Short mmCIF file of C-alpha atoms and ligand atoms in Angstrom, two decimals:
data_model
loop_
_atom_site.label_atom_id
_atom_site.label_comp_id
_atom_site.label_asym_id
_atom_site.label_seq_id
_atom_site.Cartn_x
_atom_site.Cartn_y
_atom_site.Cartn_z
CA MET L 1 96.02 108.69 96.28
CA LYS L 2 94.00 108.42 93.18
CA VAL L 3 92.82 104.88 91.86
CA LEU L 4 91.92 103.88 88.46
CA VAL L 5 89.41 101.02 87.87
CA PRO L 6 88.88 99.78 84.43
CA VAL L 7 85.24 98.24 83.99
CA LYS L 8 84.36 96.26 80.87
CA ARG L 9 80.77 95.72 79.85
CA VAL L 10 80.29 92.07 78.99
CA ILE L 11 77.24 89.66 78.38
CA ASP L 12 75.62 88.86 81.71
CA TYR L 13 77.02 85.75 83.41
CA ASN L 14 73.65 84.58 83.96
CA VAL L 15 72.82 84.44 79.98
CA LYS L 16 73.05 81.30 78.09
CA ILE L 17 75.75 82.16 75.29
CA ARG L 18 74.56 81.62 71.99
CA VAL L 19 76.92 81.42 68.77
CA LYS L 20 76.04 83.12 65.53
CA ALA L 21 74.68 81.16 62.81
CA ASP L 22 77.93 82.13 60.71
CA ASN L 23 80.35 81.05 63.46
CA THR L 24 81.83 84.44 63.52
CA GLY L 25 81.24 85.10 67.06
CA VAL L 26 78.77 85.09 69.89
CA GLU L 27 75.03 86.69 69.67
CA THR L 28 75.06 90.05 71.45
CA ALA L 29 71.94 91.43 70.03
CA ASN L 30 68.94 91.82 72.52
CA VAL L 31 71.26 90.26 75.38
CA LYS L 32 71.61 91.33 78.72
CA MET L 33 74.83 93.08 79.64
CA SER L 34 76.53 93.97 82.69
CA MET L 35 79.85 94.94 84.33
CA ASN L 36 82.19 92.16 84.39
CA PRO L 37 81.89 90.33 87.60
CA PHE L 38 85.65 90.98 88.44
CA ASP L 39 85.43 94.49 88.06
CA GLU L 40 82.51 94.79 90.38
CA ILE L 41 85.19 93.50 92.90
CA SER L 42 87.79 96.05 91.69
CA VAL L 43 85.43 98.84 92.32
CA GLU L 44 84.00 97.52 95.66
CA GLU L 45 87.96 97.42 96.80
CA ALA L 46 88.71 100.74 95.50
CA ILE L 47 85.49 102.19 97.61
CA ARG L 48 86.39 100.23 100.64
CA MET L 49 90.00 102.10 100.47
CA LYS L 50 88.30 105.48 100.06
CA GLU L 51 86.09 104.60 103.19
CA ALA L 52 89.30 103.76 105.07
CA GLY L 53 90.56 107.37 104.19
CA THR L 54 93.59 105.83 102.05
CA VAL L 55 92.24 106.67 98.67
CA GLU L 56 90.71 110.33 97.67
CA GLU L 57 89.50 109.78 94.22
CA ILE L 58 88.38 106.83 92.49
CA ILE L 59 87.85 106.93 88.45
CA VAL L 60 86.25 104.44 86.54
CA VAL L 61 87.16 103.76 82.74
CA SER L 62 85.22 101.76 80.27
CA MET L 63 86.06 101.26 76.63
CA GLY L 64 83.84 100.34 73.89
CA VAL L 65 80.26 101.20 72.46
CA GLN L 66 77.80 103.96 73.89
CA GLN L 67 76.28 101.77 76.21
CA CYS L 68 79.59 101.20 78.27
CA GLN L 69 78.25 104.65 79.84
CA GLU L 70 75.52 102.47 81.77
CA THR L 71 78.51 100.33 83.05
CA ILE L 72 80.16 103.25 84.14
CA ARG L 73 77.15 104.65 85.77
CA THR L 74 76.96 101.50 87.88
CA ALA L 75 80.34 102.04 89.11
CA LEU L 76 79.49 105.45 89.97
CA ALA L 77 76.26 104.36 91.93
CA MET L 78 78.33 101.95 93.82
CA GLY L 79 80.73 105.10 94.86
CA ALA L 80 83.15 105.58 92.26
CA ASP L 81 83.85 109.55 91.83
CA ARG L 82 83.79 110.07 88.03
CA GLY L 83 84.04 108.07 84.84
CA ILE L 84 86.08 107.88 81.54
CA HIS L 85 84.22 106.57 78.57
CA VAL L 86 86.78 105.67 75.54
CA LYS L 87 84.29 105.46 72.98
CA SER L 88 85.03 102.88 70.12
CA ASP L 89 82.72 100.64 68.08
CA GLU L 90 85.79 98.27 67.18
CA ASP L 91 86.49 95.15 68.82
CA LEU L 92 89.18 96.28 71.09
CA GLU L 93 91.88 93.59 71.98
CA PRO L 94 93.55 93.40 75.09
CA LEU L 95 96.92 95.09 73.84
CA ALA L 96 94.61 98.01 72.43
CA VAL L 97 92.91 98.55 75.87
CA ALA L 98 96.37 98.34 77.61
CA LYS L 99 97.67 101.03 75.54
CA LEU L 100 94.65 103.19 76.07
CA LEU L 101 94.75 102.68 79.81
CA LYS L 102 98.43 103.60 79.54
CA ALA L 103 97.56 106.90 77.96
CA ILE L 104 94.93 107.69 80.93
CA VAL L 105 97.50 106.92 83.61
CA ASP L 106 99.97 109.15 81.91
CA LYS L 107 97.05 111.98 81.97
CA GLU L 108 95.55 111.10 85.45
CA SER L 109 98.74 109.79 87.36
CA PRO L 110 96.79 107.34 89.69
CA GLU L 111 99.01 105.43 92.12
CA LEU L 112 97.05 102.29 91.78
CA VAL L 113 95.18 100.45 88.95
CA ILE L 114 92.76 97.77 89.97
CA LEU L 115 91.60 95.67 87.20
CA GLY L 116 89.76 92.41 87.05
CA LYS L 117 91.84 89.20 86.50
CA GLN L 118 89.98 88.37 83.40
CA ALA L 119 86.82 89.69 81.62
CA ILE L 120 84.29 86.91 81.43
CA ASP L 121 83.82 87.27 77.58
CA ASP L 122 87.06 86.79 76.11
CA ASP L 123 88.91 85.22 79.20
CA SER L 124 92.20 86.72 78.04
CA ASN L 125 93.64 87.50 81.38
CA GLN L 126 96.25 89.87 79.57
CA THR L 127 95.33 93.36 80.00
CA GLY L 128 96.48 94.16 83.72
CA GLN L 129 99.86 92.34 82.99
CA MET L 130 100.38 94.14 79.56
CA LEU L 131 99.58 97.58 81.31
CA ALA L 132 102.07 96.79 84.04
CA ALA L 133 104.92 95.88 81.19
CA LEU L 134 103.91 99.14 79.13
CA LEU L 135 104.25 101.53 82.21
CA GLY L 136 107.30 99.60 83.66
CA TRP L 137 105.09 99.35 87.04
CA SER L 138 105.04 96.43 89.48
CA GLN L 139 102.13 94.10 89.57
CA GLY L 140 100.23 91.76 91.69
CA THR L 141 97.98 89.43 89.93
CA PHE L 142 95.06 86.95 91.10
CA VAL L 143 95.00 89.22 94.18
CA SER L 144 92.78 88.26 97.43
CA LYS L 145 93.86 90.63 99.83
CA ILE L 146 95.47 94.13 99.47
CA GLU L 147 96.88 96.03 102.35
CA LEU L 148 98.20 99.73 101.37
CA GLY L 149 101.25 100.80 103.01
CA ASP L 150 103.61 103.88 102.59
CA GLY L 151 105.16 103.96 99.12
CA SER L 152 104.33 100.05 99.00
CA ALA L 153 101.39 97.41 99.10
CA LYS L 154 101.17 94.05 100.40
CA VAL L 155 99.11 91.72 98.21
CA THR L 156 98.01 88.21 98.82
CA ARG L 157 98.00 86.03 95.58
CA GLU L 158 96.03 83.05 94.83
CA VAL L 159 98.54 80.56 93.37
CA ASP L 160 98.15 76.70 92.65
CA SER L 161 100.03 75.86 95.88
CA GLY L 162 97.89 78.20 98.27
CA LEU L 163 98.23 81.85 99.05
CA GLU L 164 101.28 83.73 98.48
CA THR L 165 101.97 87.28 99.90
CA ILE L 166 104.20 89.84 98.15
CA GLU L 167 105.22 93.32 98.48
CA VAL L 168 105.03 95.58 95.39
CA ASP L 169 106.16 99.18 95.24
CA LEU L 170 103.62 101.77 94.32
CA PRO L 171 102.62 102.90 91.58
CA THR L 172 101.25 99.58 90.77
CA ILE L 173 98.99 97.19 89.05
CA VAL L 174 96.58 94.72 90.77
CA THR L 175 94.11 92.29 89.05
CA VAL L 176 91.61 90.99 91.44
CA ASP L 177 90.43 87.31 92.16
CA LEU L 178 86.88 86.42 93.37
CA ARG L 179 87.85 86.05 97.09
CA LEU L 180 88.90 89.64 97.39
CA ASN L 181 85.59 90.96 98.67
CA GLU L 182 81.60 90.61 98.04
CA PRO L 183 80.69 93.85 96.18
CA ARG L 184 77.62 95.87 97.41
CA TYR L 185 74.53 96.59 95.67
CA ALA L 186 73.86 100.40 94.68
CA SER L 187 71.19 102.04 96.88
CA LEU L 188 68.35 103.83 95.28
CA PRO L 189 69.79 107.19 96.61
CA ASN L 190 73.34 106.44 95.35
CA ILE L 191 71.77 105.67 91.74
CA MET L 192 70.27 108.86 91.79
CA LYS L 193 73.32 110.70 92.93
CA ALA L 194 75.47 108.82 90.09
CA LYS L 195 73.22 110.55 87.53
CA LYS L 196 75.20 114.15 88.45
CA LYS L 197 78.66 112.53 88.41
CA PRO L 198 80.54 113.48 85.37
CA ILE L 199 81.67 111.33 82.70
CA ASP L 200 84.32 112.39 79.98
CA GLU L 201 83.92 110.98 76.62
CA VAL L 202 87.00 110.43 74.62
CA ALA L 203 87.82 108.89 71.31
CA PRO L 204 91.11 106.41 70.96
CA ALA L 205 92.36 109.11 68.52
CA ASP L 206 92.33 111.75 71.14
CA LEU L 207 94.68 109.60 73.04
CA GLY L 208 96.98 109.03 70.17
CA ILE L 209 96.34 105.19 70.32
CA ASP L 210 95.59 102.77 67.01
CA THR L 211 93.40 100.10 67.94
CA ALA L 212 93.54 98.17 64.86
CA PRO L 213 92.97 94.32 65.62
CA ARG L 214 95.92 92.21 65.48
CA LEU L 215 94.03 88.87 65.83
CA GLN L 216 91.66 87.42 63.42
CA THR L 217 88.90 84.99 64.80
CA LEU L 218 88.66 82.19 62.35
CA LYS L 219 85.89 80.35 63.89
CA VAL L 220 83.52 80.26 67.17
CA GLU L 221 81.75 76.93 67.64
CA GLU L 222 79.37 75.39 70.48
CA PRO L 223 81.15 72.81 72.54
CA PRO L 224 80.14 69.47 71.84
CA VAL L 225 76.52 68.52 73.37
CA ARG L 226 77.09 66.11 76.45
CA GLN L 227 75.19 62.83 76.35
CA ALA L 228 72.81 62.23 79.15
CA GLY L 229 73.99 59.90 82.17
CA VAL L 230 72.65 56.45 82.71
CA MET L 231 71.90 54.88 86.19
CA VAL L 232 73.49 51.55 86.76
CA ASP L 233 72.28 48.91 89.00
CA SER L 234 74.99 47.59 90.57
CA VAL L 235 78.94 47.79 91.00
CA ALA L 236 79.51 45.01 88.59
CA ALA L 237 77.37 46.83 85.76
CA LEU L 238 79.49 49.95 86.55
CA VAL L 239 82.79 48.25 86.52
CA ASP L 240 81.70 46.61 83.17
CA LYS L 241 80.90 49.90 81.76
CA LEU L 242 83.95 51.55 82.73
CA LYS L 243 85.94 48.61 81.02
CA ASN L 244 84.14 47.78 78.07
CA GLU L 245 82.44 51.08 77.06
CA ALA L 246 84.44 53.75 78.47
CA ARG L 247 87.54 51.66 78.22
CA VAL L 248 89.10 53.81 81.14
CA ILE L 249 90.08 50.83 83.54
P1 AMP F 1 91.01 90.57 79.90
O1 AMP F 1 92.84 90.78 79.85
O2 AMP F 1 90.32 90.91 78.60
O3 AMP F 1 90.66 89.08 80.36
O4 AMP F 1 90.55 91.77 81.03
C1 AMP F 1 90.99 91.95 82.19
C2 AMP F 1 90.75 93.45 82.59
O5 AMP F 1 91.08 94.43 82.01
C3 AMP F 1 88.97 93.30 83.05
O6 AMP F 1 88.70 92.71 84.16
C4 AMP F 1 89.06 94.87 82.95
O7 AMP F 1 89.40 95.38 84.35
C5 AMP F 1 90.05 95.34 82.13
N1 AMP F 1 89.40 95.56 80.60
C6 AMP F 1 89.70 94.62 79.58
N2 AMP F 1 88.68 95.15 78.60
C7 AMP F 1 88.42 96.33 79.07
C8 AMP F 1 87.47 97.42 78.54
N3 AMP F 1 86.88 97.25 77.07
N4 AMP F 1 86.97 98.42 79.07
C9 AMP F 1 87.50 98.57 80.41
N5 AMP F 1 88.25 97.62 80.94
C10 AMP F 1 88.67 96.59 80.29
#
């Protein structure tokens, strides 16, 4: 079985985000970028499937600027087999990414696509669902366990009321949640080996997809600054503040 794993290059989760002075977006110049953390979990899961002998090939795909190739290399160093870079300098919205992924699925015929449940930069949580709709495939979202069977997969989903287990027919789309696994670090020999693994570069136009944005960002603002807390010296003082200052009781 072939597995396709989309990996997005995003601002590293440790970076303190700064809003641009003109409020048009967030500052990305000279900021550390990394693979979206949920996508590391997808790559890890695909590698574990390969190690278990259920998967033969893992293809990773990243869409965006030239440096996305670094993100692809990271996935190749973890253990993926080859990469596809869809090069674009435009902002790619989830629908455009889903359409590009559909074109790649049509070409590569994987039986499973594993995506992150969300990208930590846009927090959209849309791409996997849109891809499933465009392909007419089944989907399992917010997944914390995957058991591949013959022609189907059992997936456990994290829902508000606890865990839900469903069976989906293959081919299928899975979007992963945090508790699925703990991604490995790439070893130095594997980082060296990854330099020789192939990365194909294509343009959205090669795949016949128009990626023009459909949304317009009106304004991006910092959240309001939180006020420092105060220590109260008695329960009576706390009750007084809750009643007369916060007016919550
Ligand atoms: P989103 O719907 O934007 O929250 O993203 C959900 C998932 O879609 C991510 O975790 C990735 O697996 C995939 N994805 C979104 N954008 C890209 C991109 N530009 N390149 C590769 N994968 C992407």
